[in-house]
PDB file of C-alpha atoms in Angstrom:
ATOM      1  CA  MET P   1      -9.988  -4.231   1.256  1.00 43.00           C
ATOM      2  CA  ARG P   2      -9.467  -3.198  -2.292  1.00 44.00           C
ATOM      3  CA  ASN P   3      -7.583  -0.158  -3.373  1.00 44.00           C
ATOM      4  CA  LYS P   4      -9.458   2.956  -2.275  1.00 43.00           C
ATOM      5  CA  LYS P   5      -8.843   6.546  -3.319  1.00 40.00           C
ATOM      6  CA  LEU P   6      -7.823   8.853  -0.499  1.00 40.00           C
ATOM      7  CA  TYR P   7      -9.662  12.135  -0.258  1.00 37.00           C
ATOM      8  CA  ALA P   8      -8.730  14.837   2.182  1.00 40.00           C
ATOM      9  CA  ALA P   9     -11.018  17.796   2.673  1.00 41.00           C
ATOM     10  CA  VAL P  10     -10.133  21.015   4.417  1.00 41.00           C
ATOM     11  CA  LEU P  11     -12.852  23.538   5.165  1.00 41.00           C
ATOM     12  CA  VAL P  12     -11.921  27.134   5.817  1.00 42.00           C
ATOM     13  CA  GLY P  13     -14.363  29.856   6.805  1.00 41.00           C
ATOM     14  CA  THR P  14     -14.483  33.204   8.567  1.00 39.00           C
ATOM     15  CA  MET P  15     -17.305  34.646  10.652  1.00 42.00           C
ATOM     16  CA  ALA P  16     -17.366  37.730  12.857  1.00 41.00           C
ATOM     17  CA  VAL P  17     -19.871  38.137  15.689  1.00 41.00           C
ATOM     18  CA  GLY P  18     -20.956  41.733  16.314  1.00 38.00           C
ATOM     19  CA  MET P  19     -22.299  43.449  19.433  1.00 41.00           C
ATOM     20  CA  MET P  20     -25.755  42.807  20.907  1.00 45.00           C
ATOM     21  CA  GLY P  21     -25.823  39.219  19.617  1.00 44.00           C
ATOM     22  CA  SER P  22     -26.235  40.154  15.995  1.00 46.00           C
ATOM     23  CA  THR P  23     -24.261  38.075  13.503  1.00 51.00           C
ATOM     24  CA  VAL P  24     -22.243  39.884  10.875  1.00 53.00           C
ATOM     25  CA  MET P  25     -20.532  38.071   8.000  1.00 56.00           C
ATOM     26  CA  ALA P  26     -17.264  39.804   7.224  1.00 61.00           C
ATOM     27  CA  ASP P  27     -16.187  39.091   3.651  1.00 66.00           C
ATOM     28  CA  PRO P  28     -17.566  35.515   3.717  1.00 72.00           C
ATOM     29  CA  THR P  29     -15.381  33.054   1.864  1.00 62.00           C
ATOM     30  CA  GLY P  30     -14.869  29.310   1.932  1.00 67.00           C
ATOM     31  CA  ASP P  31     -12.432  26.877   0.352  1.00 66.00           C
ATOM     32  CA  THR P  32     -12.442  23.123  -0.004  1.00 63.00           C
ATOM     33  CA  THR P  33      -9.265  21.330  -1.039  1.00 58.00           C
ATOM     34  CA  VAL P  34      -9.704  17.826  -2.456  1.00 63.00           C
ATOM     35  CA  THR P  35      -6.553  15.714  -2.836  1.00 61.00           C
ATOM     36  CA  TYR P  36      -6.265  12.383  -4.600  1.00 65.00           C
ATOM     37  CA  ASN P  37      -3.185  10.335  -3.682  1.00 69.00           C
ATOM     38  CA  SER P  38      -2.613   7.653  -6.298  1.00 73.00           C
ATOM     39  CA  GLY P  39      -1.444   4.293  -5.031  1.00 87.00           C
ATOM     40  CA  THR P  40      -3.207   4.330  -1.665  1.00 92.00           C
ATOM     41  CA  ILE P  41      -5.230   1.724   0.242  1.00 93.00           C
ATOM     42  CA  THR P  42      -7.367   3.096   3.048  1.00 93.00           C
ATOM     43  CA  PRO P  43     -10.661   2.376   4.844  1.00 93.00           C
ATOM     44  CA  PRO P  44     -13.558   4.187   3.166  1.00 91.00           C
ATOM     45  CA  ASP P  45     -15.117   5.261   6.473  1.00 93.00           C
ATOM     46  CA  PRO P  46     -14.501   8.811   7.753  1.00 93.00           C
ATOM     47  CA  VAL P  47     -12.105   9.685  10.552  1.00 94.00           C
ATOM     48  CA  ASN P  48     -13.128  11.599  13.656  1.00 94.00           C
ATOM     49  CA  PRO P  49     -10.436  14.321  13.919  1.00 93.00           C
ATOM     50  CA  ASP P  50     -11.121  14.709  17.650  1.00 95.00           C
ATOM     51  CA  THR P  51      -9.963  11.124  18.286  1.00 96.00           C
ATOM     52  CA  ALA P  52      -7.602  10.703  15.347  1.00 97.00           C
ATOM     53  CA  ASP P  53      -4.951   8.806  17.320  1.00 97.00           C
ATOM     54  CA  GLU P  54      -7.468   6.149  18.368  1.00 97.00           C
ATOM     55  CA  ASP P  55      -9.666   6.006  15.268  1.00 97.00           C
ATOM     56  CA  PRO P  56      -9.368   2.551  13.600  1.00 96.00           C
ATOM     57  CA  ASN P  57     -10.150   4.110  10.219  1.00 96.00           C
ATOM     58  CA  ASN P  58      -7.266   6.577  10.451  1.00 96.00           C
ATOM     59  CA  TRP P  59      -4.661   4.801   8.320  1.00 96.00           C
ATOM     60  CA  ALA P  60      -3.535   4.826   4.717  1.00 95.00           C
ATOM     61  CA  VAL P  61      -1.058   2.459   3.059  1.00 95.00           C
ATOM     62  CA  THR P  62       0.856   3.833   0.103  1.00 94.00           C
ATOM     63  CA  TYR P  63       2.668   1.503  -2.266  1.00 93.00           C
ATOM     64  CA  ASP P  64       4.607   1.485  -5.531  1.00 91.00           C
ATOM     65  CA  ARG P  65       2.206   1.569  -8.451  1.00 89.00           C
ATOM     66  CA  SER P  66       4.785   0.472 -11.008  1.00 88.00           C
ATOM     67  CA  ILE P  67       7.810  -1.842 -10.711  1.00 90.00           C
ATOM     68  CA  MET P  68      10.281  -2.369 -13.552  1.00 90.00           C
ATOM     69  CA  LEU P  69      12.088  -5.719 -13.645  1.00 91.00           C
ATOM     70  CA  ALA P  70      15.488  -5.870 -15.338  1.00 89.00           C
ATOM     71  CA  ASP P  71      17.516  -8.806 -16.632  1.00 89.00           C
ATOM     72  CA  SER P  72      19.482  -8.703 -13.383  1.00 91.00           C
ATOM     73  CA  ASN P  73      16.332  -9.219 -11.254  1.00 93.00           C
ATOM     74  CA  ILE P  74      16.443 -13.022 -11.322  1.00 94.00           C
ATOM     75  CA  GLY P  75      16.037 -15.435  -8.427  1.00 94.00           C
ATOM     76  CA  THR P  76      14.882 -18.957  -7.663  1.00 91.00           C
ATOM     77  CA  GLY P  77      14.689 -19.191  -3.870  1.00 94.00           C
ATOM     78  CA  ALA P  78      13.215 -16.610  -1.543  1.00 96.00           C
ATOM     79  CA  SER P  79      16.601 -15.339  -0.337  1.00 96.00           C
ATOM     80  CA  GLU P  80      17.748 -14.886  -3.953  1.00 96.00           C
ATOM     81  CA  VAL P  81      14.592 -12.943  -4.814  1.00 97.00           C
ATOM     82  CA  GLN P  82      15.128 -10.720  -1.764  1.00 97.00           C
ATOM     83  CA  ALA P  83      18.762 -10.119  -2.723  1.00 97.00           C
ATOM     84  CA  ALA P  84      18.376  -9.598  -6.476  1.00 96.00           C
ATOM     85  CA  GLY P  85      14.747  -8.576  -6.852  1.00 96.00           C
ATOM     86  CA  ALA P  86      13.209  -5.177  -7.443  1.00 95.00           C
ATOM     87  CA  LYS P  87      11.879  -3.552  -4.266  1.00 95.00           C
ATOM     88  CA  ILE P  88       8.158  -2.992  -3.767  1.00 94.00           C
ATOM     89  CA  SER P  89       7.791  -0.289  -1.120  1.00 94.00           C
ATOM     90  CA  PHE P  90       4.903   0.033   1.342  1.00 95.00           C
ATOM     91  CA  GLU P  91       4.301   2.687   4.012  1.00 97.00           C
ATOM     92  CA  VAL P  92       1.491   3.388   6.483  1.00 97.00           C
ATOM     93  CA  LYS P  93       0.579   6.806   7.888  1.00 97.00           C
ATOM     94  CA  GLN P  94      -2.458   8.455   9.386  1.00 97.00           C
ATOM     95  CA  LYS P  95      -5.035   9.961   7.020  1.00 94.00           C
ATOM     96  CA  VAL P  96      -5.762  12.738   9.507  1.00 93.00           C
ATOM     97  CA  ALA P  97      -2.975  14.147  11.666  1.00 94.00           C
ATOM     98  CA  GLY P  98      -3.091  13.174  15.308  1.00 95.00           C
ATOM     99  CA  ALA P  99      -2.939  15.361  18.403  1.00 94.00           C
ATOM    100  CA  ASP P 100       0.776  15.939  17.818  1.00 94.00           C
ATOM    101  CA  GLY P 101       0.030  17.480  14.413  1.00 93.00           C
ATOM    102  CA  VAL P 102       1.941  14.825  12.449  1.00 95.00           C
ATOM    103  CA  TYR P 103       0.814  11.770  10.520  1.00 96.00           C
ATOM    104  CA  ASP P 104       2.867   9.073  12.266  1.00 97.00           C
ATOM    105  CA  ILE P 105       0.745   5.966  12.735  1.00 98.00           C
ATOM    106  CA  LYS P 106      -0.408   5.040  16.244  1.00 97.00           C
ATOM    107  CA  GLU P 107      -1.278   1.672  17.762  1.00 97.00           C
ATOM    108  CA  GLY P 108      -4.837   2.916  18.257  1.00 97.00           C
ATOM    109  CA  ASN P 109      -5.133   3.177  14.470  1.00 97.00           C
ATOM    110  CA  ILE P 110      -3.742  -0.191  13.385  1.00 97.00           C
ATOM    111  CA  GLY P 111      -3.721  -2.326  16.532  1.00 97.00           C
ATOM    112  CA  PRO P 112      -0.819  -3.919  18.431  1.00 97.00           C
ATOM    113  CA  ASN P 113       0.079  -6.298  15.587  1.00 97.00           C
ATOM    114  CA  GLY P 114      -0.211  -3.745  12.785  1.00 97.00           C
ATOM    115  CA  LEU P 115      -1.424  -4.272   9.237  1.00 97.00           C
ATOM    116  CA  SER P 116      -0.829  -7.282   7.019  1.00 96.00           C
ATOM    117  CA  VAL P 117      -0.378  -6.578   3.286  1.00 95.00           C
ATOM    118  CA  GLN P 118      -1.134  -9.674   1.234  1.00 93.00           C
ATOM    119  CA  THR P 119      -1.346 -10.766  -2.385  1.00 89.00           C
ATOM    120  CA  THR P 120      -4.779 -11.664  -3.694  1.00 82.00           C
ATOM    121  CA  ALA P 121      -5.633 -14.961  -5.339  1.00 72.00           C
ATOM    122  CA  ASP P 122      -5.224 -14.893  -9.114  1.00 72.00           C
ATOM    123  CA  ASP P 123      -5.580 -17.573 -11.765  1.00 70.00           C
ATOM    124  CA  GLU P 124      -2.318 -16.352 -13.306  1.00 71.00           C
ATOM    125  CA  TRP P 125      -0.397 -18.005 -10.482  1.00 80.00           C
ATOM    126  CA  THR P 126       0.678 -20.870 -12.733  1.00 66.00           C
ATOM    127  CA  ALA P 127       2.119 -23.202 -10.097  1.00 68.00           C
ATOM    128  CA  GLY P 128       2.679 -22.533  -6.416  1.00 86.00           C
ATOM    129  CA  THR P 129       4.587 -19.252  -6.347  1.00 92.00           C
ATOM    130  CA  ASN P 130       5.131 -18.690 -10.085  1.00 91.00           C
ATOM    131  CA  ILE P 131       3.189 -15.849 -11.692  1.00 90.00           C
ATOM    132  CA  ALA P 132       2.781 -15.671 -15.471  1.00 88.00           C
ATOM    133  CA  MET P 133       3.558 -12.290 -16.999  1.00 88.00           C
ATOM    134  CA  ASP P 134       1.623 -11.322 -20.111  1.00 84.00           C
ATOM    135  CA  GLY P 135       3.468 -10.717 -23.385  1.00 85.00           C
ATOM    136  CA  THR P 136       3.047 -11.411 -27.080  1.00 83.00           C
ATOM    137  CA  GLN P 137       5.938 -13.903 -27.316  1.00 81.00           C
ATOM    138  CA  GLY P 138       7.508 -16.441 -25.017  1.00 73.00           C
ATOM    139  CA  THR P 139       6.794 -17.350 -21.420  1.00 73.00           C
ATOM    140  CA  VAL P 140       8.003 -15.153 -18.603  1.00 87.00           C
ATOM    141  CA  GLU P 141       7.356 -15.959 -14.973  1.00 90.00           C
ATOM    142  CA  MET P 142       8.051 -13.958 -11.858  1.00 92.00           C
ATOM    143  CA  GLN P 143       7.918 -14.536  -8.132  1.00 94.00           C
ATOM    144  CA  LEU P 144       7.294 -12.367  -5.096  1.00 95.00           C
ATOM    145  CA  ALA P 145       9.223 -12.611  -1.830  1.00 97.00           C
ATOM    146  CA  ASN P 146       8.354 -11.205   1.551  1.00 97.00           C
ATOM    147  CA  SER P 147      10.267  -8.604   3.538  1.00 97.00           C
ATOM    148  CA  THR P 148      13.747  -9.269   4.876  1.00 97.00           C
ATOM    149  CA  ASN P 149      12.174  -8.421   8.259  1.00 96.00           C
ATOM    150  CA  SER P 150      10.068 -11.577   7.972  1.00 92.00           C
ATOM    151  CA  THR P 151      11.319 -14.932   9.216  1.00 88.00           C
ATOM    152  CA  PRO P 152      11.814 -17.112   7.339  1.00 93.00           C
ATOM    153  CA  ALA P 153      12.323 -15.731   3.831  1.00 95.00           C
ATOM    154  CA  ASP P 154       9.325 -16.875   1.824  1.00 96.00           C
ATOM    155  CA  LEU P 155       8.138 -16.970  -1.781  1.00 96.00           C
ATOM    156  CA  LEU P 156       4.498 -15.906  -1.915  1.00 95.00           C
ATOM    157  CA  ALA P 157       1.503 -17.881  -3.052  1.00 93.00           C
ATOM    158  CA  PRO P 158      -1.914 -16.160  -3.347  1.00 91.00           C
ATOM    159  CA  GLY P 159      -3.186 -14.706  -0.086  1.00 89.00           C
ATOM    160  CA  GLU P 160       0.196 -14.660   1.677  1.00 93.00           C
ATOM    161  CA  GLU P 161       1.812 -11.718   3.475  1.00 96.00           C
ATOM    162  CA  ILE P 162       4.475  -9.617   1.787  1.00 96.00           C
ATOM    163  CA  VAL P 163       4.942  -7.064   4.621  1.00 97.00           C
ATOM    164  CA  ASN P 164       3.644  -6.437   8.139  1.00 97.00           C
ATOM    165  CA  LEU P 165       3.443  -2.696   8.877  1.00 98.00           C
ATOM    166  CA  THR P 166       3.513  -1.689  12.543  1.00 98.00           C
ATOM    167  CA  THR P 167       4.084   1.421  14.646  1.00 98.00           C
ATOM    168  CA  ASP P 168       7.743   0.396  14.966  1.00 97.00           C
ATOM    169  CA  ARG P 169       8.098  -0.418  11.257  1.00 98.00           C
ATOM    170  CA  ALA P 170       5.801   1.916   9.343  1.00 98.00           C
ATOM    171  CA  SER P 171       7.587   1.285   6.039  1.00 98.00           C
ATOM    172  CA  ASP P 172       8.948  -1.924   4.555  1.00 98.00           C
ATOM    173  CA  ASN P 173       9.761  -3.595   1.236  1.00 97.00           C
ATOM    174  CA  GLY P 174       8.760  -6.767  -0.534  1.00 96.00           C
ATOM    175  CA  PHE P 175      10.547  -8.008  -3.660  1.00 96.00           C
ATOM    176  CA  ALA P 176       9.808  -9.208  -7.188  1.00 94.00           C
ATOM    177  CA  ALA P 177      12.104 -11.104  -9.557  1.00 94.00           C
ATOM    178  CA  LEU P 178      12.001 -13.178 -12.721  1.00 92.00           C
ATOM    179  CA  THR P 179      12.464 -16.921 -12.406  1.00 91.00           C
ATOM    180  CA  GLU P 180      15.575 -18.623 -13.767  1.00 84.00           C
ATOM    181  CA  GLY P 181      13.630 -20.462 -16.477  1.00 76.00           C
ATOM    182  CA  SER P 182      11.966 -17.416 -18.036  1.00 77.00           C
ATOM    183  CA  ASP P 183      12.271 -17.290 -21.811  1.00 76.00           C
ATOM    184  CA  ALA P 184      11.954 -13.594 -22.572  1.00 80.00           C
ATOM    185  CA  LYS P 185      12.232 -12.394 -26.171  1.00 81.00           C
ATOM    186  CA  ASP P 186      14.173  -9.244 -27.047  1.00 84.00           C
ATOM    187  CA  GLY P 187      12.025  -6.193 -27.595  1.00 85.00           C
ATOM    188  CA  ILE P 188       8.925  -7.681 -25.950  1.00 86.00           C
ATOM    189  CA  THR P 189       7.375  -6.113 -22.847  1.00 88.00           C
ATOM    190  CA  TYR P 190       5.819  -8.446 -20.296  1.00 89.00           C
ATOM    191  CA  THR P 191       3.426  -7.159 -17.648  1.00 88.00           C
ATOM    192  CA  LYS P 192       1.411  -8.389 -14.699  1.00 88.00           C
ATOM    193  CA  THR P 193      -0.840  -6.537 -12.272  1.00 87.00           C
ATOM    194  CA  ILE P 194      -0.707  -7.633  -8.649  1.00 89.00           C
ATOM    195  CA  THR P 195      -3.541  -6.635  -6.326  1.00 89.00           C
ATOM    196  CA  TRP P 196      -2.831  -6.030  -2.638  1.00 92.00           C
ATOM    197  CA  THR P 197      -5.241  -6.451   0.242  1.00 92.00           C
ATOM    198  CA  VAL P 198      -4.700  -4.934   3.681  1.00 95.00           C
ATOM    199  CA  SER P 199      -6.135  -6.184   6.965  1.00 94.00           C
ATOM    200  CA  LYS P 200      -5.388  -5.771  10.645  1.00 94.00           C
ATOM    201  CA  LYS P 201      -3.136  -8.552  11.853  1.00 93.00           C
ATOM    202  CA  VAL P 202      -4.404 -10.593  14.783  1.00 87.00           C
TER     203      VAL P 202
END
């Protein structure tokens, strides 16, 4: 699923019912609050608030929209990228609060194996796990590594899992780091957009 905007709507209204079955509107008012949460992946289908804890559409994954790599974020192997890389944070919660009034994710929402967050295929993956970053001078490559909760530590190729979010681990981090052979030029900014896909893990 591609990145979807999360909209939450709250409807508030007041109605008074008078004697003899007649309906009287007492100072009728209504409010709708629309909230957009940037950096959210969620199913586009609506959630039934009466069965929020079991609704398979009742989840939203938030993630870091922007990661800044520094000269110290360098690694070759997966363990090095995990140790020295910049964290990429992911978290899953309910879109609509459950029966307990909070947004903690339930197994009925994401299944017993949780959600798998993966990288999408991209022609900028130059070789295996190396990703070319765009700049006006020089060649800079980065790599992504999975969570330290994953075994074994792994550098990611397109379509591979960076984190697995579950009811027991609703938040987790992946990592990004420059490769040892990057030839960055002073004063030049290099960028790359990574797209995440989320699916239920079987």
